[in-house]
mmCIF file with all atom_site columns, C-alpha atoms (C1' of nucleotides) in Angstrom:
data_model
loop_
_atom_site.group_PDB
_atom_site.id
_atom_site.type_symbol
_atom_site.label_atom_id
_atom_site.label_alt_id
_atom_site.label_comp_id
_atom_site.label_asym_id
_atom_site.label_entity_id
_atom_site.label_seq_id
_atom_site.pdbx_PDB_ins_code
_atom_site.Cartn_x
_atom_site.Cartn_y
_atom_site.Cartn_z
_atom_site.occupancy
_atom_site.B_iso_or_equiv
_atom_site.pdbx_formal_charge
_atom_site.auth_seq_id
_atom_site.auth_comp_id
_atom_site.auth_asym_id
_atom_site.auth_atom_id
_atom_site.pdbx_PDB_model_num
ATOM 1   C CA    . MET A 1 1   ? 7.732   22.775  -1.810  1.00 78.00 ? 1   MET A CA    1
ATOM 2   C CA    . CYS A 1 2   ? 5.538   19.938  -0.232  1.00 90.00 ? 2   CYS A CA    1
ATOM 3   C CA    . LEU A 1 3   ? 7.298   18.217  2.612   1.00 93.00 ? 3   LEU A CA    1
ATOM 4   C CA    . ALA A 1 4   ? 7.129   14.111  2.933   1.00 95.00 ? 4   ALA A CA    1
ATOM 5   C CA    . ASN A 1 5   ? 6.319   14.570  6.478   1.00 94.00 ? 5   ASN A CA    1
ATOM 6   C CA    . SER A 1 6   ? 2.923   15.795  6.149   1.00 96.00 ? 6   SER A CA    1
ATOM 7   C CA    . VAL A 1 7   ? 0.257   13.310  4.708   1.00 97.00 ? 7   VAL A CA    1
ATOM 8   C CA    . VAL A 1 8   ? -2.586  11.044  5.570   1.00 98.00 ? 8   VAL A CA    1
ATOM 9   C CA    . VAL A 1 9   ? -1.748  7.452   5.517   1.00 98.00 ? 9   VAL A CA    1
ATOM 10  C CA    . LEU A 1 10  ? -4.548  5.390   4.832   1.00 98.00 ? 10  LEU A CA    1
ATOM 11  C CA    . ASP A 1 11  ? -5.487  1.539   4.325   1.00 98.00 ? 11  ASP A CA    1
ATOM 12  C CA    . PHE A 1 12  ? -9.073  0.024   3.310   1.00 98.00 ? 12  PHE A CA    1
ATOM 13  C CA    . GLU A 1 13  ? -10.248 -3.278  4.299   1.00 98.00 ? 13  GLU A CA    1
ATOM 14  C CA    . THR A 1 14  ? -12.222 -4.836  1.385   1.00 98.00 ? 14  THR A CA    1
ATOM 15  C CA    . THR A 1 15  ? -14.330 -7.306  0.484   1.00 97.00 ? 15  THR A CA    1
ATOM 16  C CA    . GLY A 1 16  ? -11.881 -8.636  -2.108  1.00 95.00 ? 16  GLY A CA    1
ATOM 17  C CA    . LEU A 1 17  ? -8.892  -7.528  -4.193  1.00 95.00 ? 17  LEU A CA    1
ATOM 18  C CA    . SER A 1 18  ? -10.810 -5.811  -6.981  1.00 94.00 ? 18  SER A CA    1
ATOM 19  C CA    . PRO A 1 19  ? -13.578 -3.320  -7.346  1.00 95.00 ? 19  PRO A CA    1
ATOM 20  C CA    . ASP A 1 20  ? -13.678 -4.027  -11.358 1.00 92.00 ? 20  ASP A CA    1
ATOM 21  C CA    . ASN A 1 21  ? -14.878 -7.556  -10.233 1.00 91.00 ? 21  ASN A CA    1
ATOM 22  C CA    . GLY A 1 22  ? -17.619 -5.642  -7.794  1.00 93.00 ? 22  GLY A CA    1
ATOM 23  C CA    . ASP A 1 23  ? -15.916 -5.536  -4.330  1.00 96.00 ? 23  ASP A CA    1
ATOM 24  C CA    . ARG A 1 24  ? -16.370 -2.712  -2.135  1.00 97.00 ? 24  ARG A CA    1
ATOM 25  C CA    . ALA A 1 25  ? -14.898 -1.285  0.958   1.00 98.00 ? 25  ALA A CA    1
ATOM 26  C CA    . ILE A 1 26  ? -15.608 -2.483  4.131   1.00 98.00 ? 26  ILE A CA    1
ATOM 27  C CA    . GLU A 1 27  ? -13.225 -0.276  6.301   1.00 98.00 ? 27  GLU A CA    1
ATOM 28  C CA    . ILE A 1 28  ? -11.430 2.749   6.091   1.00 98.00 ? 28  ILE A CA    1
ATOM 29  C CA    . GLY A 1 29  ? -8.584  3.712   8.603   1.00 98.00 ? 29  GLY A CA    1
ATOM 30  C CA    . ALA A 1 30  ? -6.092  6.533   8.447   1.00 98.00 ? 30  ALA A CA    1
ATOM 31  C CA    . VAL A 1 31  ? -3.721  8.463   10.202  1.00 98.00 ? 31  VAL A CA    1
ATOM 32  C CA    . LYS A 1 32  ? -2.909  12.024  9.402   1.00 98.00 ? 32  LYS A CA    1
ATOM 33  C CA    . ILE A 1 33  ? 1.093   13.266  9.960   1.00 98.00 ? 33  ILE A CA    1
ATOM 34  C CA    . VAL A 1 34  ? 2.230   16.624  10.219  1.00 98.00 ? 34  VAL A CA    1
ATOM 35  C CA    . ASP A 1 35  ? 5.404   17.610  10.547  1.00 96.00 ? 35  ASP A CA    1
ATOM 36  C CA    . GLY A 1 36  ? 6.590   14.296  11.161  1.00 97.00 ? 36  GLY A CA    1
ATOM 37  C CA    . GLU A 1 37  ? 3.488   13.571  14.220  1.00 97.00 ? 37  GLU A CA    1
ATOM 38  C CA    . ILE A 1 38  ? 0.392   11.780  14.133  1.00 98.00 ? 38  ILE A CA    1
ATOM 39  C CA    . VAL A 1 39  ? -1.865  14.269  14.836  1.00 98.00 ? 39  VAL A CA    1
ATOM 40  C CA    . ASP A 1 40  ? -5.256  12.728  14.046  1.00 98.00 ? 40  ASP A CA    1
ATOM 41  C CA    . SER A 1 41  ? -6.970  9.492   13.163  1.00 98.00 ? 41  SER A CA    1
ATOM 42  C CA    . PHE A 1 42  ? -9.819  7.780   11.390  1.00 98.00 ? 42  PHE A CA    1
ATOM 43  C CA    . GLN A 1 43  ? -11.407 4.633   11.659  1.00 98.00 ? 43  GLN A CA    1
ATOM 44  C CA    . GLU A 1 44  ? -14.894 3.607   10.509  1.00 98.00 ? 44  GLU A CA    1
ATOM 45  C CA    . LEU A 1 45  ? -16.902 0.283   9.067   1.00 98.00 ? 45  LEU A CA    1
ATOM 46  C CA    . MET A 1 46  ? -19.131 0.727   5.974   1.00 98.00 ? 46  MET A CA    1
ATOM 47  C CA    . ASN A 1 47  ? -21.917 -1.457  5.085   1.00 97.00 ? 47  ASN A CA    1
ATOM 48  C CA    . PRO A 1 48  ? -21.082 -2.600  1.171   1.00 96.00 ? 48  PRO A CA    1
ATOM 49  C CA    . GLY A 1 49  ? -24.555 -3.595  0.549   1.00 94.00 ? 49  GLY A CA    1
ATOM 50  C CA    . ARG A 1 50  ? -23.476 -7.394  0.261   1.00 93.00 ? 50  ARG A CA    1
ATOM 51  C CA    . ARG A 1 51  ? -22.319 -10.098 2.588   1.00 94.00 ? 51  ARG A CA    1
ATOM 52  C CA    . VAL A 1 52  ? -18.223 -10.703 2.672   1.00 95.00 ? 52  VAL A CA    1
ATOM 53  C CA    . ASN A 1 53  ? -17.042 -14.275 2.339   1.00 95.00 ? 53  ASN A CA    1
ATOM 54  C CA    . SER A 1 54  ? -15.504 -15.993 5.314   1.00 95.00 ? 54  SER A CA    1
ATOM 55  C CA    . PHE A 1 55  ? -12.072 -15.833 4.387   1.00 94.00 ? 55  PHE A CA    1
ATOM 56  C CA    . ILE A 1 56  ? -12.591 -11.892 4.757   1.00 96.00 ? 56  ILE A CA    1
ATOM 57  C CA    . GLU A 1 57  ? -14.395 -12.398 8.031   1.00 97.00 ? 57  GLU A CA    1
ATOM 58  C CA    . GLN A 1 58  ? -11.069 -14.495 9.411   1.00 95.00 ? 58  GLN A CA    1
ATOM 59  C CA    . TYR A 1 59  ? -8.761  -12.588 7.583   1.00 95.00 ? 59  TYR A CA    1
ATOM 60  C CA    . THR A 1 60  ? -10.029 -9.187  8.958   1.00 97.00 ? 60  THR A CA    1
ATOM 61  C CA    . GLY A 1 61  ? -11.943 -10.334 12.032  1.00 97.00 ? 61  GLY A CA    1
ATOM 62  C CA    . ILE A 1 62  ? -14.673 -7.918  10.558  1.00 97.00 ? 62  ILE A CA    1
ATOM 63  C CA    . SER A 1 63  ? -18.062 -10.051 10.420  1.00 96.00 ? 63  SER A CA    1
ATOM 64  C CA    . ASN A 1 64  ? -21.255 -9.690  8.652   1.00 96.00 ? 64  ASN A CA    1
ATOM 65  C CA    . LYS A 1 65  ? -23.056 -9.076  11.772  1.00 96.00 ? 65  LYS A CA    1
ATOM 66  C CA    . MET A 1 66  ? -20.279 -6.147  12.517  1.00 97.00 ? 66  MET A CA    1
ATOM 67  C CA    . LEU A 1 67  ? -21.298 -4.597  8.964   1.00 97.00 ? 67  LEU A CA    1
ATOM 68  C CA    . LEU A 1 68  ? -24.875 -5.080  9.232   1.00 95.00 ? 68  LEU A CA    1
ATOM 69  C CA    . ASP A 1 69  ? -25.291 -1.825  11.413  1.00 93.00 ? 69  ASP A CA    1
ATOM 70  C CA    . ALA A 1 70  ? -22.799 0.149   9.738   1.00 97.00 ? 70  ALA A CA    1
ATOM 71  C CA    . PRO A 1 71  ? -23.466 3.277   7.752   1.00 98.00 ? 71  PRO A CA    1
ATOM 72  C CA    . SER A 1 72  ? -23.038 3.099   3.877   1.00 97.00 ? 72  SER A CA    1
ATOM 73  C CA    . CYS A 1 73  ? -19.890 3.170   1.936   1.00 96.00 ? 73  CYS A CA    1
ATOM 74  C CA    . GLU A 1 74  ? -21.296 6.533   0.704   1.00 96.00 ? 74  GLU A CA    1
ATOM 75  C CA    . ALA A 1 75  ? -21.801 8.221   4.171   1.00 97.00 ? 75  ALA A CA    1
ATOM 76  C CA    . VAL A 1 76  ? -18.255 7.040   5.228   1.00 98.00 ? 76  VAL A CA    1
ATOM 77  C CA    . MET A 1 77  ? -16.513 8.234   2.162   1.00 97.00 ? 77  MET A CA    1
ATOM 78  C CA    . THR A 1 78  ? -18.118 11.559  2.187   1.00 97.00 ? 78  THR A CA    1
ATOM 79  C CA    . ARG A 1 79  ? -16.616 11.847  5.825   1.00 98.00 ? 79  ARG A CA    1
ATOM 80  C CA    . PHE A 1 80  ? -13.341 10.819  4.552   1.00 98.00 ? 80  PHE A CA    1
ATOM 81  C CA    . ALA A 1 81  ? -13.206 13.004  1.899   1.00 97.00 ? 81  ALA A CA    1
ATOM 82  C CA    . SER A 1 82  ? -13.403 15.866  4.516   1.00 97.00 ? 82  SER A CA    1
ATOM 83  C CA    . PHE A 1 83  ? -10.299 14.157  6.411   1.00 98.00 ? 83  PHE A CA    1
ATOM 84  C CA    . ILE A 1 84  ? -8.079  13.910  4.171   1.00 97.00 ? 84  ILE A CA    1
ATOM 85  C CA    . GLY A 1 85  ? -8.769  17.464  2.515   1.00 96.00 ? 85  GLY A CA    1
ATOM 86  C CA    . GLU A 1 86  ? -5.620  18.050  0.058   1.00 94.00 ? 86  GLU A CA    1
ATOM 87  C CA    . PHE A 1 87  ? -3.055  16.318  1.972   1.00 96.00 ? 87  PHE A CA    1
ATOM 88  C CA    . ASN A 1 88  ? -1.049  14.070  -0.083  1.00 96.00 ? 88  ASN A CA    1
ATOM 89  C CA    . LEU A 1 89  ? -1.656  10.156  0.403   1.00 97.00 ? 89  LEU A CA    1
ATOM 90  C CA    . VAL A 1 90  ? 0.205   7.305   1.336   1.00 97.00 ? 90  VAL A CA    1
ATOM 91  C CA    . ALA A 1 91  ? -0.160  3.377   1.463   1.00 98.00 ? 91  ALA A CA    1
ATOM 92  C CA    . HIS A 1 92  ? 1.549   0.297   1.532   1.00 97.00 ? 92  HIS A CA    1
ATOM 93  C CA    . ASN A 1 93  ? 1.410   -1.337  -1.774  1.00 97.00 ? 93  ASN A CA    1
ATOM 94  C CA    . ALA A 1 94  ? -0.379  2.113   -2.738  1.00 96.00 ? 94  ALA A CA    1
ATOM 95  C CA    . SER A 1 95  ? -1.963  0.885   -5.999  1.00 95.00 ? 95  SER A CA    1
ATOM 96  C CA    . PHE A 1 96  ? -4.651  -1.453  -4.497  1.00 96.00 ? 96  PHE A CA    1
ATOM 97  C CA    . ASP A 1 97  ? -5.532  0.929   -2.155  1.00 97.00 ? 97  ASP A CA    1
ATOM 98  C CA    . LYS A 1 98  ? -5.754  4.032   -4.628  1.00 96.00 ? 98  LYS A CA    1
ATOM 99  C CA    . LYS A 1 99  ? -7.685  1.673   -6.708  1.00 96.00 ? 99  LYS A CA    1
ATOM 100 C CA    . PHE A 1 100 ? -10.636 1.541   -3.974  1.00 97.00 ? 100 PHE A CA    1
ATOM 101 C CA    . LEU A 1 101 ? -10.373 4.894   -2.908  1.00 97.00 ? 101 LEU A CA    1
ATOM 102 C CA    . ASP A 1 102 ? -10.643 6.071   -6.497  1.00 96.00 ? 102 ASP A CA    1
ATOM 103 C CA    . ALA A 1 103 ? -13.767 3.707   -6.996  1.00 96.00 ? 103 ALA A CA    1
ATOM 104 C CA    . GLU A 1 104 ? -15.652 4.740   -3.524  1.00 97.00 ? 104 GLU A CA    1
ATOM 105 C CA    . PHE A 1 105 ? -14.843 8.375   -4.308  1.00 97.00 ? 105 PHE A CA    1
ATOM 106 C CA    . GLU A 1 106 ? -16.264 7.981   -7.782  1.00 96.00 ? 106 GLU A CA    1
ATOM 107 C CA    . ARG A 1 107 ? -19.352 6.907   -6.440  1.00 96.00 ? 107 ARG A CA    1
ATOM 108 C CA    . ILE A 1 108 ? -19.867 10.027  -4.851  1.00 96.00 ? 108 ILE A CA    1
ATOM 109 C CA    . GLY A 1 109 ? -18.570 12.224  -7.317  1.00 96.00 ? 109 GLY A CA    1
ATOM 110 C CA    . HIS A 1 110 ? -15.909 13.134  -5.135  1.00 95.00 ? 110 HIS A CA    1
ATOM 111 C CA    . GLN A 1 111 ? -12.298 14.403  -6.656  1.00 91.00 ? 111 GLN A CA    1
ATOM 112 C CA    . TYR A 1 112 ? -9.454  14.412  -4.262  1.00 93.00 ? 112 TYR A CA    1
ATOM 113 C CA    . ARG A 1 113 ? -6.073  16.883  -5.128  1.00 91.00 ? 113 ARG A CA    1
ATOM 114 C CA    . GLY A 1 114 ? -3.503  14.711  -3.478  1.00 91.00 ? 114 GLY A CA    1
ATOM 115 C CA    . GLN A 1 115 ? -0.729  12.635  -4.958  1.00 93.00 ? 115 GLN A CA    1
ATOM 116 C CA    . PHE A 1 116 ? -0.124  9.047   -3.648  1.00 95.00 ? 116 PHE A CA    1
ATOM 117 C CA    . ALA A 1 117 ? 3.161   7.478   -2.571  1.00 95.00 ? 117 ALA A CA    1
ATOM 118 C CA    . CYS A 1 118 ? 3.673   4.022   -1.696  1.00 96.00 ? 118 CYS A CA    1
ATOM 119 C CA    . SER A 1 119 ? 5.438   2.640   1.329   1.00 97.00 ? 119 SER A CA    1
ATOM 120 C CA    . LEU A 1 120 ? 6.092   -0.896  -0.235  1.00 96.00 ? 120 LEU A CA    1
ATOM 121 C CA    . LEU A 1 121 ? 7.821   0.425   -3.619  1.00 95.00 ? 121 LEU A CA    1
ATOM 122 C CA    . LEU A 1 122 ? 9.879   2.809   -1.418  1.00 95.00 ? 122 LEU A CA    1
ATOM 123 C CA    . SER A 1 123 ? 10.723  -0.211  1.079   1.00 96.00 ? 123 SER A CA    1
ATOM 124 C CA    . ARG A 1 124 ? 12.063  -2.592  -1.615  1.00 94.00 ? 124 ARG A CA    1
ATOM 125 C CA    . ARG A 1 125 ? 14.373  0.659   -2.742  1.00 93.00 ? 125 ARG A CA    1
ATOM 126 C CA    . ILE A 1 126 ? 15.798  1.763   0.421   1.00 93.00 ? 126 ILE A CA    1
ATOM 127 C CA    . HIS A 1 127 ? 15.822  -1.278  2.224   1.00 93.00 ? 127 HIS A CA    1
ATOM 128 C CA    . GLN A 1 128 ? 16.835  -3.898  -0.311  1.00 89.00 ? 128 GLN A CA    1
ATOM 129 C CA    . ASP A 1 129 ? 18.005  -6.049  2.862   1.00 90.00 ? 129 ASP A CA    1
ATOM 130 C CA    . ALA A 1 130 ? 14.961  -6.548  4.200   1.00 94.00 ? 130 ALA A CA    1
ATOM 131 C CA    . PRO A 1 131 ? 13.583  -10.370 4.205   1.00 94.00 ? 131 PRO A CA    1
ATOM 132 C CA    . ASN A 1 132 ? 10.432  -9.316  2.078   1.00 95.00 ? 132 ASN A CA    1
ATOM 133 C CA    . HIS A 1 133 ? 8.392   -6.239  2.415   1.00 96.00 ? 133 HIS A CA    1
ATOM 134 C CA    . LYS A 1 134 ? 5.075   -7.487  3.762   1.00 97.00 ? 134 LYS A CA    1
ATOM 135 C CA    . LEU A 1 135 ? 3.643   -4.844  6.172   1.00 97.00 ? 135 LEU A CA    1
ATOM 136 C CA    . GLY A 1 136 ? 4.030   -7.028  9.054   1.00 97.00 ? 136 GLY A CA    1
ATOM 137 C CA    . THR A 1 137 ? 7.795   -8.216  8.275   1.00 97.00 ? 137 THR A CA    1
ATOM 138 C CA    . LEU A 1 138 ? 8.859   -4.528  8.258   1.00 97.00 ? 138 LEU A CA    1
ATOM 139 C CA    . VAL A 1 139 ? 6.934   -3.554  11.294  1.00 97.00 ? 139 VAL A CA    1
ATOM 140 C CA    . GLU A 1 140 ? 9.237   -6.582  13.093  1.00 96.00 ? 140 GLU A CA    1
ATOM 141 C CA    . TYR A 1 141 ? 12.195  -5.463  10.852  1.00 96.00 ? 141 TYR A CA    1
ATOM 142 C CA    . HIS A 1 142 ? 11.956  -1.782  12.024  1.00 96.00 ? 142 HIS A CA    1
ATOM 143 C CA    . GLN A 1 143 ? 10.910  -2.681  15.206  1.00 96.00 ? 143 GLN A CA    1
ATOM 144 C CA    . LEU A 1 144 ? 8.469   -0.237  15.095  1.00 97.00 ? 144 LEU A CA    1
ATOM 145 C CA    . PRO A 1 145 ? 5.249   0.516   17.524  1.00 95.00 ? 145 PRO A CA    1
ATOM 146 C CA    . ASN A 1 146 ? 2.367   -1.547  17.368  1.00 94.00 ? 146 ASN A CA    1
ATOM 147 C CA    . ASP A 1 147 ? -0.346  -3.349  19.425  1.00 92.00 ? 147 ASP A CA    1
ATOM 148 C CA    . GLY A 1 148 ? -0.236  -6.856  17.699  1.00 93.00 ? 148 GLY A CA    1
ATOM 149 C CA    . VAL A 1 149 ? -3.456  -6.267  15.833  1.00 94.00 ? 149 VAL A CA    1
ATOM 150 C CA    . PHE A 1 150 ? -2.851  -6.587  11.730  1.00 95.00 ? 150 PHE A CA    1
ATOM 151 C CA    . HIS A 1 151 ? -5.561  -6.675  9.128   1.00 96.00 ? 151 HIS A CA    1
ATOM 152 C CA    . ARG A 1 152 ? -7.694  -3.829  10.696  1.00 97.00 ? 152 ARG A CA    1
ATOM 153 C CA    . ALA A 1 153 ? -7.549  -0.687  8.871   1.00 98.00 ? 153 ALA A CA    1
ATOM 154 C CA    . LEU A 1 154 ? -6.660  1.900   11.786  1.00 98.00 ? 154 LEU A CA    1
ATOM 155 C CA    . ALA A 1 155 ? -3.782  -0.624  13.061  1.00 98.00 ? 155 ALA A CA    1
ATOM 156 C CA    . ASP A 1 156 ? -2.554  -1.091  9.414   1.00 98.00 ? 156 ASP A CA    1
ATOM 157 C CA    . ALA A 1 157 ? -2.577  2.789   8.643   1.00 98.00 ? 157 ALA A CA    1
ATOM 158 C CA    . THR A 1 158 ? -0.915  3.342   11.913  1.00 98.00 ? 158 THR A CA    1
ATOM 159 C CA    . MET A 1 159 ? 2.039   0.911   11.294  1.00 98.00 ? 159 MET A CA    1
ATOM 160 C CA    . THR A 1 160 ? 2.459   2.133   7.594   1.00 98.00 ? 160 THR A CA    1
ATOM 161 C CA    . GLY A 1 161 ? 2.519   5.660   9.164   1.00 98.00 ? 161 GLY A CA    1
ATOM 162 C CA    . TYR A 1 162 ? 5.481   4.816   11.420  1.00 98.00 ? 162 TYR A CA    1
ATOM 163 C CA    . LEU A 1 163 ? 7.347   2.890   8.651   1.00 98.00 ? 163 LEU A CA    1
ATOM 164 C CA    . TRP A 1 164 ? 6.685   5.871   6.532   1.00 98.00 ? 164 TRP A CA    1
ATOM 165 C CA    . LEU A 1 165 ? 8.727   7.906   9.075   1.00 97.00 ? 165 LEU A CA    1
ATOM 166 C CA    . GLN A 1 166 ? 11.309  5.317   9.621   1.00 97.00 ? 166 GLN A CA    1
ATOM 167 C CA    . GLN A 1 167 ? 11.487  5.781   5.623   1.00 96.00 ? 167 GLN A CA    1
ATOM 168 C CA    . LEU A 1 168 ? 11.849  9.525   5.807   1.00 96.00 ? 168 LEU A CA    1
ATOM 169 C CA    . GLU A 1 169 ? 14.404  9.264   8.380   1.00 95.00 ? 169 GLU A CA    1
ATOM 170 C CA    . THR A 1 170 ? 16.685  6.880   6.503   1.00 94.00 ? 170 THR A CA    1
ATOM 171 C CA    . ILE A 1 171 ? 16.911  9.174   3.665   1.00 93.00 ? 171 ILE A CA    1
ATOM 172 C CA    . LYS A 1 172 ? 17.222  12.047  5.636   1.00 92.00 ? 172 LYS A CA    1
ATOM 173 C CA    . GLN A 1 173 ? 20.184  10.431  7.520   1.00 89.00 ? 173 GLN A CA    1
ATOM 174 C CA    . HIS A 1 174 ? 21.999  10.151  4.034   1.00 85.00 ? 174 HIS A CA    1
ATOM 175 C CA    . GLN A 1 175 ? 21.159  13.660  2.415   1.00 84.00 ? 175 GLN A CA    1
ATOM 176 C CA    . PRO A 1 176 ? 20.820  15.682  6.022   1.00 87.00 ? 176 PRO A CA    1
ATOM 177 C CA    . GLN A 1 177 ? 21.056  18.885  4.108   1.00 87.00 ? 177 GLN A CA    1
ATOM 178 C CA    . GLN A 1 178 ? 18.285  18.687  1.822   1.00 88.00 ? 178 GLN A CA    1
ATOM 179 C CA    . ALA A 1 179 ? 14.321  18.617  2.781   1.00 91.00 ? 179 ALA A CA    1
ATOM 180 C CA    . VAL A 1 180 ? 12.644  15.219  2.296   1.00 93.00 ? 180 VAL A CA    1
ATOM 181 C CA    . THR A 1 181 ? 9.766   16.366  -0.049  1.00 94.00 ? 181 THR A CA    1
ATOM 182 C CA    . PHE A 1 182 ? 7.012   14.217  -1.292  1.00 92.00 ? 182 PHE A CA    1
ATOM 183 C CA    . ASP A 1 183 ? 8.297   14.915  -5.122  1.00 90.00 ? 183 ASP A CA    1
ATOM 184 C CA    . LYS A 1 184 ? 11.963  13.157  -3.806  1.00 90.00 ? 184 LYS A CA    1
ATOM 185 C CA    . ILE A 1 185 ? 10.422  10.276  -2.581  1.00 92.00 ? 185 ILE A CA    1
ATOM 186 C CA    . LYS A 1 186 ? 8.157   10.005  -5.889  1.00 88.00 ? 186 LYS A CA    1
ATOM 187 C CA    . LYS A 1 187 ? 11.089  10.416  -7.587  1.00 88.00 ? 187 LYS A CA    1
ATOM 188 C CA    . ILE A 1 188 ? 13.130  7.833   -5.411  1.00 90.00 ? 188 ILE A CA    1
ATOM 189 C CA    . THR A 1 189 ? 9.955   5.338   -5.958  1.00 88.00 ? 189 THR A CA    1
ATOM 190 C CA    . SER A 1 190 ? 10.404  5.657   -9.812  1.00 86.00 ? 190 SER A CA    1
ATOM 191 C CA    . MET A 1 191 ? 13.872  4.694   -10.069 1.00 85.00 ? 191 MET A CA    1
ATOM 192 C CA    . THR A 1 192 ? 15.564  1.206   -10.629 1.00 81.00 ? 192 THR A CA    1
ATOM 193 C CA    . LYS A 1 193 ? 17.205  -0.377  -7.572  1.00 79.00 ? 193 LYS A CA    1
ATOM 194 C CA    . ALA A 1 194 ? 20.247  0.188   -8.957  1.00 76.00 ? 194 ALA A CA    1
ATOM 195 C CA    . LYS A 1 195 ? 20.062  3.474   -9.785  1.00 80.00 ? 195 LYS A CA    1
ATOM 196 C CA    . VAL A 1 196 ? 18.798  4.460   -6.147  1.00 83.00 ? 196 VAL A CA    1
ATOM 197 C CA    . MET A 1 197 ? 21.667  3.069   -4.655  1.00 75.00 ? 197 MET A CA    1
ATOM 198 C CA    . ASP A 1 198 ? 23.746  5.625   -6.640  1.00 75.00 ? 198 ASP A CA    1
ATOM 199 C CA    . TYR A 1 199 ? 21.363  8.254   -5.916  1.00 77.00 ? 199 TYR A CA    1
ATOM 200 C CA    . ILE A 1 200 ? 21.505  7.794   -2.029  1.00 71.00 ? 200 ILE A CA    1
ATOM 201 C CA    . LYS A 1 201 ? 24.049  5.832   -0.131  1.00 67.00 ? 201 LYS A CA    1
ATOM 202 C CA    . LEU A 1 202 ? 21.981  3.472   2.576   1.00 60.00 ? 202 LEU A CA    1
ATOM 203 C CA    . ILE A 1 203 ? 22.391  2.286   5.568   1.00 53.00 ? 203 ILE A CA    1
ATOM 204 C CA    . GLN A 1 204 ? 20.892  -1.096  5.771   1.00 49.00 ? 204 GLN A CA    1
ATOM 205 C CA    . LYS A 1 205 ? 18.632  -0.630  8.672   1.00 45.00 ? 205 LYS A CA    1
ATOM 206 C "C1'" . DT  B 2 1   ? -7.218  -21.363 1.777   1.00 71.39 ? 1   DT  B "C1'" 1
ATOM 207 C "C1'" . DG  B 2 2   ? -5.591  -18.986 -2.194  1.00 71.39 ? 2   DG  B "C1'" 1
ATOM 208 C "C1'" . DC  B 2 3   ? -8.584  -19.227 -6.731  1.00 71.39 ? 3   DC  B "C1'" 1
ATOM 209 C "C1'" . DC  B 2 4   ? -10.443 -14.451 -8.711  1.00 71.39 ? 4   DC  B "C1'" 1
ATOM 210 C "C1'" . DA  B 2 5   ? -7.080  -8.610  -10.270 1.00 71.39 ? 5   DA  B "C1'" 1
ATOM 211 C "C1'" . DG  B 2 6   ? -3.233  -5.463  -11.381 1.00 71.39 ? 6   DG  B "C1'" 1
ATOM 212 C "C1'" . DG  B 2 7   ? 0.903   -3.136  -11.132 1.00 71.39 ? 7   DG  B "C1'" 1
ATOM 213 C "C1'" . DC  B 2 8   ? 5.695   -3.720  -10.040 1.00 71.39 ? 8   DC  B "C1'" 1
ATOM 214 C "C1'" . DC  B 2 9   ? 10.093  -5.876  -10.915 1.00 71.39 ? 9   DC  B "C1'" 1
ATOM 215 C "C1'" . DC  B 2 10  ? 13.481  -9.515  -11.919 1.00 71.39 ? 10  DC  B "C1'" 1
ATOM 216 C "C1'" . DT  B 2 11  ? 15.445  -12.742 -15.096 1.00 71.39 ? 11  DT  B "C1'" 1
ATOM 217 C "C1'" . DC  B 2 12  ? 17.602  -17.872 -17.613 1.00 71.39 ? 12  DC  B "C1'" 1
ATOM 218 C "C1'" . DT  B 2 13  ? 13.936  -11.261 -20.911 1.00 71.39 ? 13  DT  B "C1'" 1
ATOM 219 C "C1'" . DT  B 2 14  ? 11.677  -7.790  -24.359 1.00 71.39 ? 14  DT  B "C1'" 1
ATOM 220 C "C1'" . DT  B 2 15  ? 7.718   -12.030 -29.665 1.00 71.39 ? 15  DT  B "C1'" 1
ATOM 221 C "C1'" . DA  B 2 16  ? 7.567   -13.905 -21.544 1.00 71.39 ? 16  DA  B "C1'" 1
ATOM 222 C "C1'" . DG  B 2 17  ? 6.792   -15.646 -17.540 1.00 71.39 ? 17  DG  B "C1'" 1
ATOM 223 C "C1'" . DG  B 2 18  ? 6.505   -15.537 -12.886 1.00 71.39 ? 18  DG  B "C1'" 1
ATOM 224 C "C1'" . DG  B 2 19  ? 6.905   -14.051 -7.805  1.00 71.39 ? 19  DG  B "C1'" 1
ATOM 225 C "C1'" . DC  B 2 20  ? 5.810   -10.281 -4.742  1.00 71.39 ? 20  DC  B "C1'" 1
ATOM 226 C "C1'" . DC  B 2 21  ? 2.196   -7.450  -2.430  1.00 71.39 ? 21  DC  B "C1'" 1
ATOM 227 C "C1'" . DT  B 2 22  ? -2.609  -5.813  -1.289  1.00 71.39 ? 22  DT  B "C1'" 1
ATOM 228 C "C1'" . DT  B 2 23  ? -7.955  -7.872  0.549   1.00 71.39 ? 23  DT  B "C1'" 1
#
DNA sequence: TGCCAGGCCCTCTTTAGGGCCTT
């Protein structure tokens, strides 16, 4: 049985939206959660081998100058592979981060065993009353700890980690006799919204 | 700034279209 309270929560900053269009990672941030506590973190800039456009510089605060002396994606991703080990993985809109993780790992010939879960899909199901499911909105909605920094990898990964723990607590409150396993989370996120409400009676906040 | 992508999900749907999310 694999509990959902021991995971690695990760977030990429990238040059764009699609590795299929040649976009690369420029920063990876992650927190390691064990038994519901953040016990470790990872953050590194990486040089994508190309200039990032002005929008990305402004959006992330990561400048071309900052990336000039950063280690290569390959070097950083090799260290990140060691960091995640065989942990299951969580990200906000995981399909996006999984694309980049798969693309960057493919470049170094690394395969990982962990499964992915998505805090955005989970939020859409168990907090259907939220104004929207953007990370920033959910941080404010749930009054999660934050330092006011957004769109940097470790900051976003840390906030997503707190969001994940909040989501596990919501599920646990309504099924206190059952362990919240990673498989249960995957099951909930694969349900329709209507079925989730039948499966688990939810408080709204 | 929101074009570029793509998965998810809703509906005035399924022979489709468009909004939500991520950078």
